[in-house]
CSV table of C-alpha atoms and ligand atoms in Angstrom, one decimal:
chain,number,residue,atom,x,y,z
A,1,UNK,CA,46.4,45.6,98.5
A,2,UNK,CA,43.9,46.9,101.0
A,3,UNK,CA,42.1,50.0,99.7
A,4,UNK,CA,43.3,52.2,102.5
A,5,UNK,CA,46.9,51.3,102.0
A,6,UNK,CA,46.4,51.8,98.2
A,7,UNK,CA,45.2,55.3,98.8
A,8,UNK,CA,48.0,56.1,101.2
A,9,UNK,CA,50.5,54.9,98.7
A,10,UNK,CA,48.9,57.0,96.0
A,11,UNK,CA,48.9,60.1,98.2
A,12,UNK,CA,52.5,59.6,98.9
A,13,UNK,CA,53.1,59.8,95.2
A,14,UNK,CA,51.0,62.9,94.8
A,15,UNK,CA,52.1,64.8,97.7
A,16,UNK,CA,55.6,65.9,96.5
A,17,UNK,CA,54.2,67.7,93.5
A,18,UNK,CA,51.6,69.7,95.4
A,19,UNK,CA,52.2,72.5,97.9
A,20,UNK,CA,51.6,71.4,101.5
A,21,UNK,CA,48.7,73.7,102.2
A,22,UNK,CA,47.1,72.7,98.9
A,23,UNK,CA,47.6,69.0,99.7
A,24,UNK,CA,45.9,69.4,103.0
A,25,UNK,CA,43.0,71.4,101.6
A,26,UNK,CA,42.2,69.0,98.9
A,27,UNK,CA,43.1,65.6,100.2
A,28,UNK,CA,42.0,65.6,103.8
A,29,UNK,CA,39.1,63.3,104.4
A,30,UNK,CA,39.5,61.6,101.1
A,31,UNK,CA,39.9,57.9,100.6
A,32,UNK,CA,38.9,55.0,98.4
A,33,UNK,CA,35.3,53.8,98.9
A,34,UNK,CA,35.7,50.8,96.6
A,35,UNK,CA,37.2,49.4,93.4
A,36,UNK,CA,35.0,47.6,90.9
A,37,UNK,CA,35.6,46.5,87.4
A,38,UNK,CA,38.7,48.8,87.0
A,39,UNK,CA,36.9,51.8,88.4
A,40,UNK,CA,38.2,53.2,91.7
A,41,UNK,CA,35.7,55.3,93.6
A,42,UNK,CA,37.3,58.0,95.7
A,43,UNK,CA,35.2,59.5,98.4
A,44,UNK,CA,35.5,63.2,99.1
A,45,UNK,CA,34.0,65.4,101.9
A,46,UNK,CA,32.0,67.8,99.7
A,47,UNK,CA,31.2,69.1,96.2
A,48,UNK,CA,34.0,71.7,96.1
A,49,UNK,CA,36.6,69.1,96.7
A,50,UNK,CA,34.9,66.8,94.2
A,51,UNK,CA,35.0,69.3,91.5
A,52,UNK,CA,38.5,70.4,92.2
A,53,UNK,CA,39.9,66.9,92.2
A,54,UNK,CA,38.0,66.1,89.0
A,55,UNK,CA,39.1,69.2,87.2
A,56,UNK,CA,42.6,69.7,88.4
A,57,UNK,CA,44.0,66.5,89.9
A,58,UNK,CA,42.1,63.7,88.1
A,59,UNK,CA,45.0,62.8,85.7
A,60,UNK,CA,47.5,62.7,88.5
A,61,UNK,CA,45.3,60.6,90.8
A,62,UNK,CA,44.6,58.1,88.1
A,63,UNK,CA,48.2,57.9,87.2
A,64,UNK,CA,49.3,57.4,90.8
A,65,UNK,CA,46.8,54.7,91.4
A,66,UNK,CA,47.6,52.9,88.2
A,67,UNK,CA,51.3,52.9,89.0
A,68,UNK,CA,50.4,50.9,92.1
A,69,UNK,CA,47.5,48.9,90.7
A,70,UNK,CA,47.5,48.8,86.9
A,71,UNK,CA,44.1,47.2,86.8
A,72,UNK,CA,42.6,50.5,87.7
A,73,UNK,CA,41.3,52.1,84.5
A,74,UNK,CA,39.4,55.1,85.8
A,75,UNK,CA,38.5,57.1,88.9
A,76,UNK,CA,35.2,58.5,90.0
A,77,UNK,CA,34.4,60.7,92.9
A,78,UNK,CA,31.8,60.4,95.5
A,79,UNK,CA,30.7,62.8,98.2
A,80,UNK,CA,30.7,60.7,101.3
A,81,UNK,CA,32.0,60.5,104.9
A,82,UNK,CA,34.9,58.2,105.7
A,83,UNK,CA,34.0,54.8,107.0
A,84,UNK,CA,34.1,54.8,110.7
A,85,UNK,CA,36.5,51.9,110.9
A,86,UNK,CA,38.9,53.4,113.4
A,87,UNK,CA,41.2,56.0,111.9
A,88,UNK,CA,40.5,58.7,109.5
A,89,UNK,CA,42.0,58.0,106.0
A,90,UNK,CA,44.9,60.4,106.2
A,91,UNK,CA,45.8,59.6,109.8
A,92,UNK,CA,48.6,57.3,109.0
A,93,UNK,CA,50.2,59.8,106.7
A,94,UNK,CA,53.3,61.4,108.2
A,95,UNK,CA,52.6,64.6,106.4
A,96,UNK,CA,49.2,64.8,108.1
A,97,UNK,CA,50.9,64.2,111.5
A,98,UNK,CA,53.2,67.1,111.0
A,99,UNK,CA,50.4,69.5,110.0
A,100,UNK,CA,47.3,68.0,111.4
A,101,UNK,CA,45.0,70.6,112.9
A,102,UNK,CA,44.0,67.8,115.3
A,103,UNK,CA,47.1,68.4,117.4
A,104,UNK,CA,46.4,72.1,117.4
A,105,UNK,CA,49.2,72.9,114.9
A,106,UNK,CA,47.9,75.3,112.3
A,107,UNK,CA,49.5,75.6,108.9
A,108,UNK,CA,51.6,78.5,110.2
A,109,UNK,CA,54.9,76.6,109.8
A,110,UNK,CA,54.4,77.2,106.1
A,111,UNK,CA,54.6,81.0,106.6
A,112,UNK,CA,57.8,82.6,105.5
A,113,UNK,CA,59.4,85.2,107.6
A,114,UNK,CA,58.3,87.9,105.3
A,115,UNK,CA,54.7,86.9,105.7
A,116,UNK,CA,55.0,87.0,109.5
A,117,UNK,CA,54.4,90.7,109.5
A,118,UNK,CA,51.1,90.2,107.7
A,119,UNK,CA,48.2,91.4,109.8
A,120,UNK,CA,46.0,88.3,110.5
A,121,UNK,CA,42.8,90.4,110.6
A,122,UNK,CA,43.2,92.0,107.2
A,123,UNK,CA,45.8,89.7,105.6
A,124,UNK,CA,47.6,92.8,104.4
A,125,UNK,CA,51.3,93.1,104.3
A,126,UNK,CA,52.4,96.6,105.5
A,127,UNK,CA,55.4,96.6,103.1
A,128,UNK,CA,53.1,97.3,100.2
A,129,UNK,CA,52.4,101.0,100.3
A,130,UNK,CA,52.0,103.9,97.8
A,131,UNK,CA,55.1,105.5,99.3
A,132,UNK,CA,57.3,102.9,97.6
A,133,UNK,CA,55.1,102.4,94.5
A,134,UNK,CA,56.5,103.9,91.3
A,135,UNK,CA,54.0,105.2,88.8
A,136,UNK,CA,54.7,105.3,85.1
A,137,UNK,CA,52.8,105.1,81.9
A,138,UNK,CA,52.7,101.3,82.3
A,139,UNK,CA,50.5,101.4,85.4
A,140,UNK,CA,49.1,104.9,85.5
A,141,UNK,CA,45.5,103.9,84.7
A,142,UNK,CA,45.5,101.3,87.4
A,143,UNK,CA,47.1,103.7,89.8
A,144,UNK,CA,44.5,106.5,89.0
A,145,UNK,CA,41.7,104.0,89.5
A,146,UNK,CA,43.2,103.0,92.9
A,147,UNK,CA,43.4,106.6,94.0
A,148,UNK,CA,39.8,107.2,93.0
A,149,UNK,CA,38.7,104.2,95.0
A,150,UNK,CA,40.5,105.4,98.1
A,151,UNK,CA,38.6,108.7,97.8
A,152,UNK,CA,35.2,107.2,97.1
A,153,UNK,CA,35.1,103.6,97.9
A,154,UNK,CA,32.2,101.5,96.6
A,155,UNK,CA,30.8,104.1,94.3
A,156,UNK,CA,32.3,104.9,90.9
A,157,UNK,CA,34.7,102.1,90.2
A,158,UNK,CA,33.1,99.0,91.6
A,159,UNK,CA,34.5,96.4,91.2
A,160,UNK,CA,38.0,97.4,90.2
A,161,UNK,CA,39.6,94.7,88.1
A,162,UNK,CA,43.3,94.9,87.6
A,163,UNK,CA,45.1,92.6,85.2
A,164,UNK,CA,48.7,92.1,83.9
A,165,UNK,CA,51.6,89.7,83.8
A,166,UNK,CA,53.7,88.2,86.6
A,167,UNK,CA,55.8,90.5,88.8
A,168,UNK,CA,54.4,93.8,87.5
A,169,UNK,CA,52.9,95.1,90.7
A,170,UNK,CA,49.3,93.9,90.9
A,171,UNK,CA,49.6,92.5,94.4
A,172,UNK,CA,51.6,95.5,95.5
A,173,UNK,CA,49.0,97.9,94.1
A,174,UNK,CA,45.9,96.3,95.5
A,175,UNK,CA,47.4,95.7,98.9
A,176,UNK,CA,48.6,99.3,99.0
A,177,UNK,CA,44.9,100.3,98.4
A,178,UNK,CA,43.9,98.3,101.5
A,179,UNK,CA,46.7,99.7,103.6
A,180,UNK,CA,45.9,103.2,102.6
A,181,UNK,CA,42.2,102.9,103.3
A,182,UNK,CA,43.0,101.7,106.7
A,183,UNK,CA,45.5,104.4,107.3
A,184,UNK,CA,42.8,107.0,106.6
A,185,UNK,CA,40.2,105.2,108.7
A,186,UNK,CA,41.2,102.5,111.1
A,187,UNK,CA,37.6,101.5,111.6
A,188,UNK,CA,37.2,100.2,108.1
A,189,UNK,CA,37.1,96.5,107.7
A,190,UNK,CA,39.4,95.4,104.9
A,191,UNK,CA,40.2,91.9,103.8
A,192,UNK,CA,42.8,90.8,101.3
A,193,UNK,CA,42.9,87.2,100.1
A,194,UNK,CA,44.3,85.3,97.2
A,195,UNK,CA,41.8,83.1,95.4
A,196,UNK,CA,43.7,80.0,96.3
A,197,UNK,CA,43.6,80.8,100.0
A,198,UNK,CA,40.0,81.7,99.7
A,199,UNK,CA,39.2,78.3,98.2
A,200,UNK,CA,41.1,76.6,101.0
A,201,UNK,CA,39.0,78.6,103.6
A,202,UNK,CA,35.8,77.6,101.9
A,203,UNK,CA,36.7,73.9,101.9
A,204,UNK,CA,37.9,74.0,105.5
A,205,UNK,CA,34.7,75.8,106.6
A,206,UNK,CA,32.6,73.2,104.9
A,207,UNK,CA,34.6,70.5,106.6
A,208,UNK,CA,34.1,72.1,110.0
A,209,UNK,CA,30.6,73.2,109.4
A,210,UNK,CA,31.6,76.8,109.8
A,211,UNK,CA,30.3,78.0,106.4
A,212,UNK,CA,28.0,80.6,108.1
A,213,UNK,CA,31.0,82.1,109.9
A,214,UNK,CA,33.0,82.3,106.7
A,215,UNK,CA,30.1,83.9,104.8
A,216,UNK,CA,29.8,86.4,107.6
A,217,UNK,CA,33.5,87.1,107.6
A,218,UNK,CA,33.6,88.0,104.0
A,219,UNK,CA,30.2,89.7,103.7
A,220,UNK,CA,30.8,92.1,106.6
A,221,UNK,CA,33.8,93.9,105.1
A,222,UNK,CA,34.0,97.4,103.6
A,223,UNK,CA,36.7,96.4,101.2
A,224,UNK,CA,37.3,93.0,99.8
A,225,UNK,CA,40.5,92.4,97.8
A,226,UNK,CA,40.7,89.2,95.8
A,227,UNK,CA,44.1,88.4,94.3
A,228,UNK,CA,44.7,86.2,91.3
A,229,UNK,CA,41.1,85.3,90.6
A,230,UNK,CA,42.1,83.2,87.5
A,231,UNK,CA,42.8,80.3,89.7
A,232,UNK,CA,39.2,80.2,90.8
A,233,UNK,CA,37.9,80.0,87.3
A,234,UNK,CA,38.4,76.3,87.2
A,235,UNK,CA,35.6,75.5,89.5
A,236,UNK,CA,32.0,76.4,89.1
A,237,UNK,CA,31.0,75.8,92.6
A,238,UNK,CA,33.6,78.1,94.0
A,239,UNK,CA,32.6,80.8,91.6
A,240,UNK,CA,29.0,80.3,92.6
A,241,UNK,CA,30.0,80.8,96.3
A,242,UNK,CA,32.0,83.8,95.5
A,243,UNK,CA,29.3,85.3,93.3
A,244,UNK,CA,27.0,85.4,96.3
A,245,UNK,CA,29.6,87.1,98.5
A,246,UNK,CA,30.3,89.5,95.6
A,247,UNK,CA,26.6,90.4,95.3
A,248,UNK,CA,26.1,90.8,99.0
A,249,UNK,CA,28.9,93.3,99.1
A,250,UNK,CA,28.1,95.0,95.9
A,251,UNK,CA,24.5,95.6,96.9
A,252,UNK,CA,25.7,97.3,100.1
A,253,UNK,CA,28.0,99.5,98.0
A,254,UNK,CA,31.1,97.9,99.5
A,255,UNK,CA,34.2,98.1,97.4
A,256,UNK,CA,35.6,95.0,95.7
A,257,UNK,CA,39.0,94.8,94.0
A,258,UNK,CA,40.0,91.9,91.9
A,259,UNK,CA,43.3,91.0,90.2
A,260,UNK,CA,44.0,88.5,87.5
A,261,UNK,CA,46.7,87.6,85.0
A,262,UNK,CA,44.4,88.5,82.1
A,263,UNK,CA,41.2,90.5,81.4
A,264,UNK,CA,37.8,88.9,82.3
A,265,UNK,CA,36.9,88.2,78.7
A,266,UNK,CA,40.1,86.1,78.3
A,267,UNK,CA,39.3,83.8,81.2
A,268,UNK,CA,37.3,81.3,79.3
A,269,UNK,CA,35.9,79.4,82.2
A,270,UNK,CA,34.7,82.4,84.1
A,271,UNK,CA,31.0,82.2,84.8
A,272,UNK,CA,29.0,84.6,82.6
A,273,UNK,CA,27.4,86.3,85.6
A,274,UNK,CA,30.7,87.0,87.2
A,275,UNK,CA,32.2,88.2,83.9
A,276,UNK,CA,29.4,90.7,83.3
A,277,UNK,CA,29.7,91.9,86.9
A,278,UNK,CA,33.4,92.5,86.4
A,279,UNK,CA,32.9,94.2,83.1
A,280,UNK,CA,30.3,96.5,84.7
A,281,UNK,CA,33.1,98.0,86.9
A,282,UNK,CA,36.4,99.4,86.0
A,283,UNK,CA,39.0,97.3,84.2
A,284,UNK,CA,42.6,98.5,84.2
A,285,UNK,CA,45.8,96.8,83.0
A,286,UNK,CA,49.3,96.9,84.3
A,287,UNK,CA,51.9,96.7,81.5
A,288,UNK,CA,55.7,96.5,81.5
A,289,UNK,CA,57.7,99.5,82.5
A,290,UNK,CA,59.9,101.2,79.9
A,291,UNK,CA,63.6,101.6,80.4
A,292,UNK,CA,63.4,105.0,82.1
A,293,UNK,CA,60.8,103.7,84.6
A,294,UNK,CA,62.8,100.6,85.2
A,295,UNK,CA,65.7,102.9,86.0
A,296,UNK,CA,63.6,104.9,88.4
A,297,UNK,CA,62.3,101.8,90.1
A,298,UNK,CA,65.7,100.3,90.7
A,299,UNK,CA,67.2,103.6,91.8
A,300,UNK,CA,64.4,104.0,94.3
A,301,UNK,CA,64.9,100.5,95.6
A,302,UNK,CA,68.6,100.9,95.9
A,303,UNK,CA,68.1,104.1,97.9
A,304,UNK,CA,65.6,102.3,100.1
A,305,UNK,CA,68.1,99.7,100.9
A,306,UNK,CA,70.7,102.3,101.6
A,307,UNK,CA,73.1,100.9,99.1
A,308,UNK,CA,75.2,103.2,97.0
A,309,UNK,CA,75.2,102.1,93.3
A,310,UNK,CA,76.6,104.4,90.7
A,311,UNK,CA,74.1,105.7,88.2
A,312,UNK,CA,75.8,104.1,85.2
A,313,UNK,CA,75.6,100.7,86.9
A,314,UNK,CA,71.9,101.2,87.6
A,315,UNK,CA,71.3,102.2,84.0
A,316,UNK,CA,72.9,99.0,82.9
A,317,UNK,CA,70.5,96.9,85.0
A,318,UNK,CA,67.5,98.9,83.8
A,319,UNK,CA,68.6,98.2,80.2
A,320,UNK,CA,69.2,94.5,80.6
A,321,UNK,CA,66.4,93.4,82.8
A,322,UNK,CA,63.2,93.9,80.8
A,323,UNK,CA,60.7,91.4,81.9
A,324,UNK,CA,59.4,92.3,85.3
A,325,UNK,CA,59.9,94.3,88.5
A,326,UNK,CA,60.4,91.2,90.6
A,327,UNK,CA,63.5,90.3,88.5
A,328,UNK,CA,64.8,93.8,88.9
A,329,UNK,CA,64.6,93.4,92.6
A,330,UNK,CA,66.3,90.1,92.4
A,331,UNK,CA,69.3,91.5,90.6
A,332,UNK,CA,69.5,94.4,93.0
A,333,UNK,CA,69.6,91.9,95.9
A,334,UNK,CA,72.5,90.1,94.2
A,335,UNK,CA,74.3,93.4,93.9
A,336,UNK,CA,73.8,94.2,97.6
A,337,UNK,CA,74.9,90.7,98.7
A,338,UNK,CA,77.9,90.8,96.4
A,339,UNK,CA,79.1,94.1,97.7
A,340,UNK,CA,78.6,93.0,101.3
A,341,UNK,CA,80.5,89.8,100.8
A,342,UNK,CA,83.4,91.3,98.9
A,343,UNK,CA,83.3,94.3,101.2
A,344,UNK,CA,83.9,96.6,98.2
A,345,UNK,CA,81.9,99.4,96.6
A,346,UNK,CA,79.6,98.7,93.8
A,347,UNK,CA,80.9,99.7,90.4
A,348,UNK,CA,79.7,99.5,86.8
A,349,UNK,CA,82.2,96.6,86.2
A,350,UNK,CA,81.1,94.6,89.2
A,351,UNK,CA,77.4,95.0,88.2
A,352,UNK,CA,78.3,94.0,84.6
A,353,UNK,CA,79.7,90.7,86.0
A,354,UNK,CA,76.7,90.1,88.1
A,355,UNK,CA,74.4,90.7,85.1
A,356,UNK,CA,76.4,88.2,83.0
A,357,UNK,CA,76.2,85.5,85.6
A,358,UNK,CA,72.5,86.3,86.1
A,359,UNK,CA,71.8,85.9,82.4
A,360,UNK,CA,73.8,82.6,82.3
A,361,UNK,CA,72.1,81.2,85.3
A,362,UNK,CA,70.4,77.9,84.2
A,363,UNK,CA,67.0,78.6,82.9
A,364,UNK,CA,64.3,76.4,84.3
A,365,UNK,CA,64.1,73.2,82.3
A,366,UNK,CA,61.8,73.7,79.3
A,367,UNK,CA,60.6,70.8,77.2
A,368,UNK,CA,58.0,70.3,74.5
A,369,UNK,CA,55.9,68.5,77.1
A,370,UNK,CA,56.0,71.6,79.3
A,371,UNK,CA,54.9,73.8,76.4
A,372,UNK,CA,52.0,71.6,75.7
A,373,UNK,CA,51.0,71.5,79.4
A,374,UNK,CA,51.2,75.3,79.9
A,375,UNK,CA,49.3,76.0,76.6
A,376,UNK,CA,46.6,73.6,77.7
A,377,UNK,CA,46.4,75.1,81.2
A,378,UNK,CA,46.3,78.6,79.7
A,379,UNK,CA,43.5,77.9,77.3
A,380,UNK,CA,41.8,75.5,79.7
A,381,UNK,CA,41.7,72.6,77.3
A,382,UNK,CA,42.7,69.0,77.6
A,383,UNK,CA,46.1,67.8,76.3
A,384,UNK,CA,44.3,65.1,74.4
A,385,UNK,CA,42.4,67.7,72.4
A,386,UNK,CA,45.5,69.7,71.7
A,387,UNK,CA,47.5,66.9,70.2
A,388,UNK,CA,44.7,65.0,68.5
A,389,UNK,CA,42.9,65.7,65.3
A,390,UNK,CA,40.1,67.9,66.3
A,391,UNK,CA,39.6,70.8,63.9
A,392,UNK,CA,37.4,72.7,66.3
A,393,UNK,CA,38.5,76.3,66.5
A,394,UNK,CA,38.9,76.1,70.3
A,395,UNK,CA,41.7,73.7,69.7
A,396,UNK,CA,43.2,74.7,66.4
A,397,UNK,CA,44.5,78.0,67.6
A,398,UNK,CA,46.2,76.8,70.9
A,399,UNK,CA,47.7,74.0,68.8
A,400,UNK,CA,49.2,76.5,66.4
A,401,UNK,CA,50.6,78.5,69.3
A,402,UNK,CA,52.1,75.4,70.9
A,403,UNK,CA,53.8,74.6,67.6
A,404,UNK,CA,55.0,78.1,67.2
A,405,UNK,CA,56.5,78.0,70.7
A,406,UNK,CA,58.3,74.7,70.2
A,407,UNK,CA,59.9,76.1,67.1
A,408,UNK,CA,60.7,79.5,68.5
A,409,UNK,CA,61.8,78.5,72.0
A,410,UNK,CA,63.2,75.0,71.5
A,411,UNK,CA,64.2,75.1,67.8
A,412,UNK,CA,62.5,71.8,67.2
A,413,UNK,CA,62.5,70.6,63.6
A,414,UNK,CA,59.2,70.8,61.7
A,415,UNK,CA,58.8,67.1,61.2
A,416,UNK,CA,59.4,66.5,65.0
A,417,UNK,CA,56.8,69.1,65.8
A,418,UNK,CA,54.3,67.4,63.4
A,419,UNK,CA,55.0,64.1,65.2
A,420,UNK,CA,54.3,65.5,68.6
A,421,UNK,CA,50.8,66.6,67.4
A,422,UNK,CA,49.4,63.3,66.4
A,423,UNK,CA,51.7,62.6,63.4
A,424,UNK,CA,50.8,65.7,61.5
A,425,UNK,CA,52.7,66.4,58.3
A,426,UNK,CA,55.7,68.8,58.6
A,427,UNK,CA,54.0,71.2,56.2
A,428,UNK,CA,51.2,71.7,58.8
A,429,UNK,CA,53.8,72.6,61.4
A,430,UNK,CA,55.4,75.1,59.0
A,431,UNK,CA,52.1,76.6,58.2
A,432,UNK,CA,51.1,76.9,61.8
A,433,UNK,CA,54.4,78.6,62.9
A,434,UNK,CA,54.3,81.0,60.0
A,435,UNK,CA,50.7,81.9,60.6
A,436,UNK,CA,51.3,82.8,64.2
A,437,UNK,CA,54.6,84.6,63.5
A,438,UNK,CA,52.7,86.6,60.8
A,439,UNK,CA,49.8,87.4,63.0
A,440,UNK,CA,52.1,88.5,65.9
A,441,UNK,CA,53.1,91.5,63.8
A,442,UNK,CA,49.7,93.1,64.1
A,443,UNK,CA,47.6,91.3,66.7
A,444,UNK,CA,48.4,92.9,70.0
A,445,UNK,CA,46.2,90.6,72.0
A,446,UNK,CA,47.9,87.6,70.6
A,447,UNK,CA,51.2,89.1,71.5
A,448,UNK,CA,50.0,89.6,75.0
A,449,UNK,CA,48.7,86.0,75.3
A,450,UNK,CA,52.0,84.6,74.1
A,451,UNK,CA,53.9,86.7,76.5
A,452,UNK,CA,51.8,85.4,79.4
A,453,UNK,CA,52.2,81.8,78.2
A,454,UNK,CA,56.0,82.2,77.9
A,455,UNK,CA,56.1,83.7,81.4
A,456,UNK,CA,54.4,80.6,82.7
A,457,UNK,CA,56.6,78.3,80.7
A,458,UNK,CA,59.7,79.9,82.2
A,459,UNK,CA,58.5,80.6,85.7
A,460,UNK,CA,56.8,77.4,86.8
B,501,LIG,P1,52.3,90.7,90.7
B,501,LIG,O1,51.3,90.6,91.8
B,501,LIG,O2,51.8,91.5,89.5
B,501,LIG,O3,52.9,89.4,90.2
B,501,LIG,P2,53.9,92.0,92.7
B,501,LIG,O4,53.0,93.0,93.2
B,501,LIG,O5,54.2,90.9,93.5
B,501,LIG,O6,53.6,91.6,91.2
B,501,LIG,O7,55.3,92.8,92.4
B,501,LIG,C1,56.6,92.1,92.3
B,501,LIG,C2,57.6,92.9,93.1
B,501,LIG,O8,57.9,94.1,92.4
B,501,LIG,C3,57.2,93.2,94.5
B,501,LIG,O9,58.3,93.1,95.4
B,501,LIG,C4,56.7,94.7,94.4
B,501,LIG,O10,56.9,95.4,95.6
B,501,LIG,C5,57.6,95.2,93.3
B,501,LIG,N1,56.9,96.3,92.5
B,501,LIG,C6,55.9,96.0,91.6
B,501,LIG,N2,55.5,97.1,91.0
B,501,LIG,C7,56.2,98.1,91.6
B,501,LIG,C8,56.1,99.6,91.4
B,501,LIG,N3,55.3,100.1,90.5
B,501,LIG,N4,57.0,100.3,92.2
B,501,LIG,C9,57.8,99.7,93.1
B,501,LIG,N5,57.9,98.4,93.3
B,501,LIG,C10,57.1,97.6,92.6
B,502,LIG,MG1,50.6,88.9,92.7
C-alpha cells in the first residue's frame, strides 16, 4: 500500500474515537514520511503535535497502522513539512473536506446551541452568574476567594486555583467571576479558555505562523481563566508555553484563575515551576453539597424554570441524587419534560417514578479493561507497568486501587483479578483489596482519589 493511502486508512480508523476538533488539531498536516524495517515515521508540523501524539495517541496510532500493515512494529515522529507532491496529506479525507479551514468553514458547526450565546471575545457564557449560584459549606471557601478577587483582582489571591470533582460547579464559579468583573467594568479584558481549547489554539497558531498574535492575545488580558488544567499536564511543551504567559500576566499583577479536577500536588506530571506558582496563590476546593444544599439547589432551579414541584417531591430528589449538581439538573429536566408531555402537575408519586427509571437507566458499560485504563490515565502511568511485575511504589499503589475497584465495582473473583495482573496469586489480590478497603477508613485523600477515579469510570 502506498504510504499516503496507508495513513488515510489509519486516520479513518482513529477518527471515530476522537472528537472532531481534537482530530483536526492533532492530525492536520501529518503523514507518513517513510517505513523502514518495521518502523513507520510519521511527520508532524511541530513539537507540540509531536509530543501530544507520542504521549496520548501513540498506542492508537500504532494499533491502527498494524491493523492495516502488520509488519509495522513501531512508530516514530518527526517534525517535517509535508512533501510537496500535489495535495496535503489530509486533503482526501472527507472529514477534512467538511471542516477544512481552506474553504473558509471554521469549526463552528461543532458548537451546540447553548454555546452560541458565548461571547467570542471573552469566551464567557452569560448563563453562569452569581445570581444563580448557590453557596453552601461545600463551596464557601472557593466562593469567598472568588468574591475577594472581584474586589481586588491581581493582588491577594493570585493565582486562584479551584479544584473538585465533575459537575460540582467549578466552571460555573470561574465563569461567574469573569462575568461579574465585566459587569462592574466593561473595559476590563477577560478571557476564559479550557486547557484543551488553549492547546488547540497554540497548535493552530504555530501552523499558521501566528504565534505572536496568540501570545499577545493572552498576555494582554486583565483576567485569564483557564479551565481544567489537568489536561495540559501531559505535555511539557504546552506547559512551558503556558508558563511564559502565566509569568507575563503575573508580573503585571493581572489575575489568573485556574481550575482542575485535583489539587496541584496531585497532578504528577505538572511541571515543578508551575506547581510552585500555583501553590504560591490561593487553593480552594469544591466538595459535594449536603442534602439540605442539594434541596436548595434543586428548588432554586425549579423556580428558575417556572415549574411547580411540591416540596416533598423536591426533597425526594435531593435525597436520592447525591453525586453531583449536573445530575440534579438532569433529573429536574426529566421532571419538567414529563410534566409537559403528560400535561399533568408534578406530584411526589410522579417524581418517584422518574427517579426509579433514572436509577435503572443503563449505566455506561464498565469493564476490567476500562478500570485499568482509567486508573492508568489518572496516575499517568503505562498500562504495561500497572499489570506487570514492577514493585516500584509508583505502580504498586495504583495496581492495588485497580484491583480494589474490580472487586468492589465488578465483583470479580480474586483469582480472576490476579490473572489480569500478570498472573498474580489470588492471595495478592485479596491482600490488595483489603489493604485499600482498610485504608479508605482513615485516609481522606485516598477516598477523594478513588471518588475521582470512579467518576471517570462511570462518566467516560
Ligand atoms: P464542573 O465544571 O465542576 O464540572 P459545572 O460548573 O459545569 O461543573 O456545573 C455543572 C452544572 O451544575 C452546571 O449547569 C452549573 O450551572 C450547575 N451548578 C454547579 N454548581 C452550582 C451551584 N453552586 N449553584 C447552582 N448551580 C450550580
Ligand atoms: Mg467544568
